XYZ file of C-alpha atoms in Angstrom:
672
model
C 122.979 68.970 90.547
C 124.773 67.284 93.393
C 128.368 66.918 93.390
C 129.895 63.353 92.805
C 132.281 63.715 95.651
C 131.622 64.970 99.093
C 133.203 68.381 100.268
C 132.440 67.750 103.944
C 134.051 64.716 105.589
C 131.388 62.731 107.003
C 133.156 60.970 109.371
C 132.563 60.914 112.957
C 135.095 62.713 114.917
C 136.259 62.582 118.480
C 134.697 65.351 120.274
C 138.061 66.411 121.696
C 139.271 66.993 118.002
C 135.699 69.104 117.582
C 136.223 71.141 120.755
C 133.087 69.763 122.020
C 133.992 68.245 125.226
C 131.921 69.059 128.178
C 132.883 71.894 130.212
C 136.605 72.619 130.539
C 138.098 73.824 133.873
C 139.619 76.720 132.312
C 136.422 78.079 130.307
C 136.499 81.714 131.097
C 132.896 82.484 129.999
C 129.755 80.405 131.696
C 126.373 80.904 130.313
C 123.149 79.141 130.032
C 121.404 79.113 126.467
C 117.678 78.186 126.693
C 115.447 76.926 123.989
C 111.509 76.684 124.073
C 110.097 74.593 121.437
C 106.529 75.274 122.538
C 107.031 79.062 121.426
C 107.405 78.904 117.626
C 108.552 82.178 115.892
C 108.830 82.392 112.037
C 108.626 79.593 109.409
C 111.544 79.673 106.960
C 110.823 80.559 103.286
C 111.952 78.736 100.360
C 113.734 81.913 99.347
C 115.557 82.185 102.929
C 119.367 81.756 102.230
C 120.174 84.233 99.289
C 123.524 85.473 97.573
C 123.935 88.918 95.749
C 124.983 88.279 92.243
C 126.320 90.851 89.967
C 127.061 90.859 85.961
C 130.807 91.688 86.837
C 131.251 88.205 87.935
C 133.626 86.058 85.637
C 132.631 82.562 86.743
C 128.719 82.829 86.691
C 129.012 80.064 83.731
C 131.584 78.012 85.779
C 130.250 74.426 85.448
C 130.871 73.861 89.172
C 129.038 76.917 90.442
C 125.714 75.107 90.979
C 127.530 72.572 92.865
C 128.838 74.876 95.167
C 125.623 76.838 95.559
C 123.740 73.755 96.564
C 126.482 72.466 99.187
C 125.609 75.996 100.948
C 121.882 75.394 101.113
C 121.835 78.576 98.817
C 118.412 78.632 97.045
C 117.813 82.440 95.771
C 120.339 84.414 93.812
C 119.845 88.201 93.483
C 120.638 89.207 89.884
C 121.252 92.186 88.175
C 121.777 93.916 91.781
C 124.076 96.376 93.085
C 124.984 99.652 91.815
C 125.030 98.042 88.419
C 121.307 97.303 88.497
C 120.479 100.947 87.198
C 123.159 101.023 84.401
C 122.285 97.199 83.248
C 120.545 96.693 80.056
C 119.606 93.011 80.242
C 118.437 92.458 76.777
C 121.872 93.565 74.813
C 124.337 93.365 77.916
C 127.034 90.817 76.968
C 130.845 90.873 76.718
C 131.901 90.643 73.234
C 128.641 91.514 71.512
C 130.294 94.570 70.091
C 128.603 97.252 71.927
C 131.099 99.768 73.574
C 130.401 99.258 77.236
C 128.702 95.990 76.713
C 125.456 97.807 76.645
C 125.776 99.622 80.227
C 124.506 103.194 80.471
C 127.736 105.179 81.312
C 127.879 106.249 84.879
C 127.052 109.591 86.378
C 126.566 111.296 82.628
C 130.427 110.576 81.798
C 130.332 109.106 78.373
C 133.159 106.655 78.247
C 132.463 105.713 82.075
C 131.447 102.113 81.875
C 131.496 99.217 84.196
C 132.982 95.670 83.740
C 130.703 92.998 82.319
C 132.236 89.305 82.962
C 132.250 87.027 79.935
C 129.502 84.622 81.151
C 127.476 87.046 83.378
C 124.353 87.772 80.850
C 120.974 86.732 81.887
C 120.783 84.056 79.354
C 123.694 82.355 81.392
C 122.321 83.261 84.576
C 118.915 81.258 83.538
C 121.175 78.388 82.699
C 122.614 78.453 86.171
C 119.109 78.752 87.787
C 118.182 75.756 85.782
C 121.385 73.508 86.783
C 120.725 74.395 90.435
C 118.239 72.364 92.681
C 115.411 74.433 93.837
C 116.901 77.700 92.726
C 115.210 80.912 92.569
C 115.630 84.624 91.641
C 115.149 88.142 92.906
C 115.607 90.480 89.901
C 116.596 93.844 90.320
C 115.472 96.065 87.119
C 116.815 99.142 85.765
C 115.419 102.245 87.634
C 118.124 104.389 86.811
C 118.896 104.715 83.029
C 117.163 104.713 79.899
C 118.821 102.358 77.234
C 120.547 104.534 74.345
C 122.505 102.862 71.697
C 123.694 105.121 68.734
C 126.058 103.428 66.179
C 127.338 100.595 68.465
C 127.961 103.195 71.078
C 126.251 103.332 74.403
C 125.438 106.849 75.086
C 124.557 109.011 77.706
C 120.750 108.662 78.192
C 118.181 111.478 78.213
C 116.011 109.761 80.822
C 115.960 107.331 83.591
C 114.809 103.994 83.676
C 111.825 102.855 81.863
C 109.007 100.536 82.686
C 108.961 98.867 78.999
C 112.294 97.645 79.616
C 111.229 96.198 82.858
C 108.243 94.630 81.451
C 110.167 93.018 78.519
C 112.309 91.481 81.106
C 109.335 89.804 82.891
C 108.048 88.660 79.393
C 111.183 86.976 78.535
C 111.269 85.123 82.215
C 107.848 84.532 82.500
C 105.668 84.984 79.282
C 104.189 81.994 77.299
C 105.828 81.779 73.776
C 102.512 80.768 72.331
C 100.700 84.000 73.052
C 103.257 85.801 70.314
C 101.017 86.893 67.152
C 97.725 86.368 68.901
C 95.092 88.477 70.457
C 96.440 87.466 73.934
C 99.922 89.039 73.087
C 100.583 92.206 75.350
C 102.160 95.398 73.325
C 104.969 96.844 75.456
C 105.544 99.966 73.399
C 108.023 102.597 72.914
C 109.793 103.992 75.682
C 110.825 107.546 76.267
C 114.268 107.169 74.575
C 112.688 105.502 71.255
C 113.224 101.827 72.162
C 110.600 99.740 70.596
C 110.119 97.043 73.350
C 107.780 95.199 71.037
C 105.458 92.479 72.654
C 105.347 90.092 75.391
C 104.989 87.087 72.976
C 108.296 88.417 71.272
C 110.523 87.995 74.234
C 108.988 84.876 75.646
C 109.342 83.157 71.712
C 112.998 84.505 71.658
C 113.729 82.416 74.975
C 111.901 79.397 73.448
C 113.821 79.500 70.025
C 117.334 78.421 68.919
C 119.300 81.282 67.450
C 118.554 79.960 64.134
C 114.992 79.893 64.774
C 114.900 82.982 65.968
C 116.517 84.906 62.891
C 114.283 82.952 60.941
C 110.861 83.841 62.470
C 112.132 87.372 63.626
C 113.291 88.341 60.029
C 110.363 87.044 58.586
C 108.177 89.158 60.574
C 110.469 92.012 60.292
C 111.463 92.342 64.279
C 115.177 90.676 64.263
C 117.516 92.345 66.150
C 121.035 90.680 66.251
C 121.708 92.121 69.924
C 118.794 90.115 71.212
C 120.077 86.832 69.553
C 122.164 85.555 72.691
C 118.731 85.457 74.579
C 117.733 82.567 72.191
C 118.128 79.631 74.563
C 115.613 76.991 73.457
C 113.662 77.128 76.478
C 110.019 77.041 75.764
C 109.025 76.548 79.605
C 108.921 80.158 81.561
C 111.515 80.436 83.963
C 108.948 81.449 86.646
C 110.817 84.538 88.412
C 108.270 85.838 91.240
C 110.125 88.677 92.899
C 111.155 91.916 90.974
C 112.697 94.965 92.752
C 112.578 98.285 91.207
C 115.815 99.798 91.286
C 118.891 99.402 93.753
C 119.496 102.000 96.533
C 117.678 104.588 94.728
C 117.764 107.056 97.941
C 121.716 107.525 96.924
C 121.061 109.472 93.930
C 121.949 112.945 95.407
C 118.685 113.770 96.749
C 119.980 113.876 100.160
C 123.413 115.169 99.468
C 124.451 117.430 96.905
C 128.083 117.072 97.371
C 128.409 114.909 94.389
C 126.363 112.924 91.873
C 125.490 110.487 94.612
C 126.534 106.877 94.515
C 122.900 105.475 92.439
C 122.799 106.371 89.067
C 119.611 108.209 88.122
C 118.937 110.096 84.772
C 115.678 111.407 85.973
C 118.034 114.527 86.269
C 120.766 114.910 84.019
C 124.193 114.897 85.284
C 125.110 118.474 83.429
C 125.457 120.584 86.550
C 121.530 120.529 87.812
C 121.203 120.669 91.349
C 120.475 117.059 92.560
C 119.831 117.749 96.290
C 116.059 117.941 97.029
C 114.991 117.632 93.272
C 111.321 116.359 92.952
C 112.322 114.201 90.246
C 114.806 112.267 92.469
C 112.373 112.604 95.744
C 110.864 109.416 97.444
C 107.654 110.630 96.247
C 108.501 110.382 92.573
C 110.174 107.075 92.988
C 107.032 105.625 94.831
C 104.864 106.896 91.542
C 107.104 105.117 89.172
C 107.004 101.977 91.084
C 103.402 101.992 90.197
C 104.015 102.724 86.764
C 106.446 99.768 86.566
C 104.348 97.668 88.494
C 101.412 98.196 86.299
C 103.254 97.324 83.067
C 104.918 94.284 84.595
C 101.676 92.855 86.191
C 100.235 93.254 82.204
C 102.726 90.756 81.342
C 102.349 88.471 84.343
C 99.947 89.385 87.007
C 101.277 86.806 89.491
C 104.729 88.615 89.903
C 105.525 90.315 93.350
C 106.876 93.989 92.960
C 109.288 95.143 95.640
C 110.362 99.074 96.340
C 113.495 100.117 97.962
C 113.518 101.339 101.894
C 116.086 102.874 103.901
C 117.262 100.735 106.826
C 116.745 101.647 110.030
C 117.851 102.322 112.519
C 120.995 103.559 110.962
C 119.637 105.183 107.822
C 117.134 107.473 109.776
C 119.778 110.051 110.631
C 119.729 111.010 107.013
C 116.919 109.578 104.928
C 114.979 112.848 105.344
C 115.008 115.952 103.007
C 116.540 118.577 105.265
C 114.739 121.785 103.710
C 116.089 124.158 105.869
C 119.390 122.766 106.213
C 119.336 122.622 110.303
C 120.452 119.019 110.321
C 117.019 118.031 112.299
C 114.167 116.482 110.852
C 111.016 118.929 110.849
C 107.275 117.997 110.564
C 107.337 118.923 106.968
C 110.520 116.851 106.113
C 109.230 113.337 105.514
C 111.223 110.417 105.716
C 112.111 108.214 102.366
C 110.429 105.203 103.698
C 106.836 107.207 104.584
C 106.919 109.053 101.445
C 107.631 105.662 99.087
C 104.947 103.911 101.044
C 102.513 106.690 100.835
C 102.660 106.360 96.967
C 103.112 103.181 96.079
C 101.689 100.905 98.865
C 99.005 99.709 96.708
C 101.306 98.087 94.463
C 104.119 96.853 96.879
C 104.275 93.037 97.672
C 107.651 93.268 99.345
C 110.455 95.876 100.588
C 114.074 95.612 100.216
C 116.475 97.140 102.911
C 120.392 96.873 103.035
C 122.873 96.787 105.777
C 126.522 97.998 105.918
C 127.660 98.644 109.672
C 130.860 100.501 109.818
C 133.192 98.520 112.149
C 136.522 100.796 111.992
C 139.758 99.746 110.386
C 141.900 96.766 111.091
C 139.437 96.114 113.624
C 139.387 92.887 115.814
C 135.756 91.997 114.973
C 134.162 92.686 118.347
C 132.092 95.678 116.825
C 131.231 93.844 113.805
C 129.817 90.763 115.797
C 128.090 93.405 118.339
C 126.023 94.973 115.659
C 123.670 91.893 114.945
C 122.160 91.712 118.415
C 122.185 95.159 118.647
C 120.605 96.304 115.352
C 118.553 93.722 113.823
C 115.610 93.560 116.009
C 115.167 97.049 116.257
C 115.361 97.131 112.491
C 112.823 94.678 111.776
C 110.499 94.992 114.716
C 110.944 98.528 116.287
C 109.106 99.244 119.347
C 109.515 102.975 120.103
C 109.805 106.064 118.036
C 113.425 107.579 117.718
C 113.288 111.084 119.950
C 115.073 112.694 117.251
C 113.064 111.859 114.207
C 109.383 110.740 115.582
C 109.404 107.845 113.061
C 108.916 104.318 114.255
C 112.118 102.099 114.543
C 111.607 99.285 112.644
C 110.478 98.265 108.760
C 107.256 96.469 109.833
C 106.105 99.936 111.828
C 106.316 101.703 108.370
C 104.605 98.835 106.752
C 101.720 98.873 108.995
C 101.520 102.435 108.922
C 100.788 102.431 105.528
C 98.274 99.475 105.605
C 100.622 96.604 104.069
C 101.729 94.990 107.442
C 101.921 91.614 105.651
C 104.448 92.518 103.128
C 107.543 90.466 102.913
C 110.744 91.897 104.188
C 113.802 91.013 102.270
C 117.739 92.018 102.829
C 119.055 91.840 99.331
C 122.428 93.170 100.459
C 124.503 93.093 103.509
C 128.281 92.873 104.181
C 130.171 95.820 106.419
C 132.459 98.996 105.642
C 135.842 99.046 107.426
C 138.230 96.314 107.703
C 139.314 93.520 109.630
C 142.692 92.408 110.985
C 143.794 89.451 108.917
C 144.469 87.475 111.710
C 140.787 87.426 113.165
C 138.889 88.170 109.402
C 137.844 84.722 108.914
C 136.497 83.615 112.095
C 134.679 87.194 112.760
C 133.216 87.153 109.265
C 131.819 83.721 109.323
C 130.250 84.332 112.581
C 128.689 87.563 111.440
C 127.036 85.881 108.489
C 125.550 82.990 110.330
C 124.409 85.352 113.032
C 122.777 88.038 110.889
C 121.239 85.297 108.609
C 119.478 83.141 111.470
C 118.642 86.512 113.253
C 116.819 87.925 110.410
C 115.208 84.679 109.510
C 114.091 84.258 112.983
C 112.459 87.716 112.347
C 110.435 86.410 109.669
C 112.315 88.076 106.657
C 111.848 86.259 103.838
C 115.246 86.148 102.203
C 118.650 87.565 103.277
C 121.199 87.743 100.305
C 124.907 88.297 101.295
C 127.277 90.475 99.225
C 128.782 88.817 97.421
C 128.186 85.397 95.428
C 131.617 85.529 93.981
C 134.246 87.318 96.179
C 136.829 86.839 98.782
C 133.924 86.147 101.471
C 131.708 83.559 99.832
C 133.566 81.674 96.696
C 136.416 83.281 95.159
C 135.650 84.849 91.221
C 138.312 82.370 90.013
C 137.910 78.871 88.410
C 138.672 77.106 91.653
C 135.672 78.612 93.260
C 137.460 78.492 96.641
C 135.166 78.721 99.576
C 135.334 81.618 101.640
C 134.408 82.641 105.258
C 130.695 83.464 104.413
C 130.268 80.296 102.766
C 131.113 78.399 105.955
C 128.528 80.994 107.796
C 125.596 80.239 105.518
C 126.434 76.593 105.473
C 125.992 76.383 108.929
C 122.635 78.131 109.062
C 121.703 75.579 106.601
C 122.309 72.686 109.027
C 120.174 74.448 111.689
C 117.086 74.986 109.580
C 115.612 74.670 106.030
C 112.871 76.082 104.291
C 109.163 75.028 105.867
C 110.953 74.603 109.424
C 110.495 76.611 112.609
C 112.494 78.959 114.441
C 111.505 78.488 118.109
C 112.408 81.033 121.011
C 115.924 80.954 122.495
C 117.909 83.134 124.711
C 121.640 83.031 126.355
C 122.747 84.502 129.825
C 125.714 86.088 128.302
C 126.284 88.873 125.767
C 129.100 87.233 123.975
C 127.050 84.006 123.413
C 124.907 83.669 120.891
C 121.925 81.206 120.427
C 119.245 80.303 117.529
C 117.107 77.271 117.553
C 114.915 75.418 115.053
C 112.073 72.641 115.389
C 112.820 70.723 112.302
C 110.157 68.787 109.959
C 110.663 65.614 111.682
C 110.480 66.981 115.146
C 114.279 67.159 115.625
C 115.641 70.017 117.646
C 118.707 72.035 116.134
C 120.544 74.680 118.307
C 123.036 77.029 117.122
C 125.786 78.374 119.680
C 128.197 81.217 118.702
C 130.905 82.513 120.954
C 131.596 85.891 119.978
C 134.466 86.465 122.172
C 137.865 86.945 120.656
C 140.076 84.909 123.156
C 137.707 83.241 125.907
C 136.244 79.947 125.512
C 132.827 79.380 126.904
C 131.134 76.657 128.827
C 127.502 76.585 127.904
C 124.564 74.771 129.435
C 121.534 73.975 127.141
C 118.237 74.231 128.393
C 115.776 72.321 125.915
C 112.164 73.186 127.334
C 109.295 71.385 125.821
C 111.765 68.856 124.015
C 111.484 65.186 124.024
C 114.860 64.093 122.199
C 117.464 61.397 121.869
C 120.578 61.567 124.149
C 122.668 61.921 120.939
C 123.338 64.588 118.665
C 124.845 65.400 115.588
C 127.204 68.271 115.792
C 128.523 70.657 112.976
C 131.072 73.084 113.901
C 133.047 75.986 112.336
C 136.293 76.956 113.561
C 138.797 79.673 112.482
C 135.909 80.604 109.703
C 137.122 78.370 106.976
C 136.628 74.835 108.525
C 133.234 73.163 109.026
C 133.150 69.549 110.543
C 130.511 67.133 111.369
C 130.752 65.205 114.811
C 128.660 63.605 117.482
C 127.839 64.542 120.969
C 126.490 62.304 123.590
C 124.168 64.070 126.067
C 123.559 61.320 128.555
C 126.325 62.757 130.838
C 124.889 66.298 130.590
C 123.918 69.406 128.445
C 126.832 71.380 129.310
C 129.353 71.984 125.960
C 132.545 73.778 125.324
C 132.233 76.612 122.321
C 135.992 77.519 121.744
C 136.416 81.379 121.213
C 135.320 82.653 117.826
C 133.570 79.508 116.825
C 130.065 78.168 116.407
C 128.323 75.041 116.193
C 124.952 73.619 115.376
C 123.829 70.528 117.698
C 120.867 68.487 116.143
C 119.047 66.278 118.500
C 116.528 63.794 116.840
C 113.229 63.207 118.362
C 113.087 60.276 120.820
C 112.227 57.276 118.769
C 110.193 55.789 121.607
C 107.442 58.536 121.238
C 106.787 58.528 117.300
C 103.843 56.300 117.845
C 102.852 57.891 121.136
C 99.950 60.115 119.614
C 98.158 60.628 122.637
C 101.168 61.333 124.768
C 100.270 59.154 127.671
C 103.915 57.826 127.841
C 102.945 54.170 125.941
C 102.556 53.326 122.280
C 99.191 51.103 122.096
C 95.801 50.730 120.573
C 94.744 53.997 121.957
C 97.280 55.888 120.020
C 96.059 53.884 116.734
C 92.618 55.778 117.287
C 94.179 59.054 117.458
C 96.142 58.484 114.312
C 93.121 57.205 112.569
C 90.919 59.978 113.594
C 93.429 62.526 112.561
C 94.402 61.130 109.431
C 94.403 63.757 106.711
C 94.167 66.480 109.174
C 96.867 66.107 112.028
C 98.199 62.959 110.953
C 99.970 61.445 107.984
C 99.420 58.086 106.457
C 103.253 57.317 106.946
C 103.002 57.568 110.650
C 101.336 54.279 110.922
C 104.443 52.678 110.381
C 105.989 54.549 113.304
C 103.220 53.556 115.359
C 103.621 49.793 114.371
C 107.239 49.735 114.654
C 106.972 51.197 118.434
C 103.866 49.268 119.375
C 104.238 47.935 123.042
C 107.036 50.521 123.960
C 106.979 52.911 126.931
C 107.875 56.555 126.099
C 111.303 57.346 128.092
C 111.812 61.231 127.668
C 115.421 62.522 127.562
C 115.857 64.737 130.693
C 116.774 68.364 130.089
C 118.023 70.816 132.529
C 114.377 72.498 132.591
C 110.956 71.314 133.354
C 109.462 70.913 129.972
C 106.017 72.698 129.435
C 102.927 71.301 127.499
C 103.797 72.027 123.675
C 101.654 74.512 121.782
C 99.053 73.084 119.674
C 100.967 74.540 116.766
C 104.231 72.634 117.702
C 102.424 69.279 118.264
C 100.679 69.456 114.825
C 104.067 70.323 113.173
C 105.654 67.148 115.047
C 102.541 64.993 114.120
C 102.482 65.643 110.529
C 106.139 64.618 109.975
C 106.388 61.308 107.894
C 108.484 58.139 108.807
C 110.127 58.746 105.626
C 111.133 61.839 106.981
C 112.477 60.548 109.926
C 114.206 57.669 108.054
C 115.855 60.215 106.037
C 117.151 62.313 108.430
C 118.285 59.445 110.689
C 120.391 58.040 108.041
C 121.872 61.176 106.563
C 122.375 63.597 109.878
C 121.817 66.330 107.233
C 125.093 66.091 106.057
C 125.992 67.406 102.466
C 126.316 66.945 99.799
C 125.975 62.915 99.470
C 122.896 62.937 101.875
C 121.441 66.205 100.887
C 117.565 66.225 100.454
C 117.481 66.718 96.722
C 115.323 68.361 95.515
C 115.223 70.585 98.689
C 111.998 70.547 100.280
C 110.111 73.960 99.291
């Protein structure tokens, strides 16, 4: 749903007001940012821009939440995640349902220690939010840590860890066909270790498809009615179609590596009664991997098309502790395998994607320099590590581990990230918005499928109040949305100064978008753009974020050169549309003529689209005038040529008129 009024002023503002004048004489940082559109990197997934979503939110049912999500370009919401995932029971958890603890298992074996559940944050409400939000998708974190135990309306301390039957029932509610209920095609889910009867896949699907009255009628007649499930009757016959399901949250944090406490991740596979948790086999990565297989097999029996995700520790930061120090010498010996290797060794056959989380420590009352330096220093090694750590003997990157266990093509998701420590109030918003934008763009450029910031509702993204005020993370994500959208390509880019970040994209219509970030606390930067392989118009649309809580749109005229000023702790995206004179020049000879028609006709349906005929006809007789950049443009690769040639006239006209503004010109529904 698109808001009826615009949240972003679409007026063209003077360059001086936008801080985008050519190089100022007093700029203290001088750098070159090079973009090479002939070197494609990663294609952006439909799930790329995501947010973490928890059951303790108060505003999940807010009628304006879908509008805010769409404005920022977010398409993916992780639900049930965080520590709550492993005490959360989706089928009964609802504020006001009469169950003490709202159906949450107690934390760490403490009978009356329950978390908070928001009044409209149950899964039925979450599904309604997905339905209202354009192209919304979900990543669901199932309960791995605690079985559901309810006695006399009281959530009790469970006797077992999470149960595959509960997870499979969740898949059934989301994805199964209600028509299978009572037929030979129905899937019996069975009774779990705690004694809960999870009935059949068809039961949960028919519940979803019913009204409350209808559910009470047929379920009572069949002797399967449960009033605690009635809030899930949402009259939705069509499956929700949730694809990605992750098994547990930070399952390495259960005390297995450190018995100084109960750990920070709940897991009743070992009772909280004084039993030593450190190095307990039921909390080991091998045990977790084996249970991932059990979960996956029962969940796939309900829907074989889903993708199963497993929890990994995050290199390089986590490799200092994520192994069992069996001899307590604070050093990894050869018989002390890492969490990641053990999980993958036991579960690789069932894993479609893996999840990592990242929370760098930045100090207290910090100025943001450490926070902003963490992204370029860590994320490349995290995903694509190149050499083993000397003290561990293990590969530095997630992809190294995946390849070592035969699943090199498994997707990687960052289902949570934020930071530990605190920023000085005077610098917090600017630093946070840059950190968020840089991290999202970096991970996506590295081929990560989805990035989900913590939190959806909080001081950094949207406040957890009826006003849904936008925070610094909101503007960081919004700027990434101006840079690139699903199906578009990141291309090679680099900068000559450590405080200048650059990310670049080839958009679907052939526009070249460049994000520039100035991480420096006090110095402006004079940055010269070098656009190799680009044939673009001399006027760009510019989106700027200054102060972390302000996003403006302007125009940059590059006819006088490609040197721009980027103020301290600010960032901008420059979108250069393709040179309109070249749209019909299919053979690249500098003229739009009959020879180009032949090339278009011969490639129709392969490398050329039908709509490009109009581009050729409109430009017939013109001569290509390539906009001169500061670098000699090499020949584009065949991949980039194909990408540009496949763009249709409709896409060009749409982008030319909208200039990617939000929300009035939003491409709705968003391109998958």
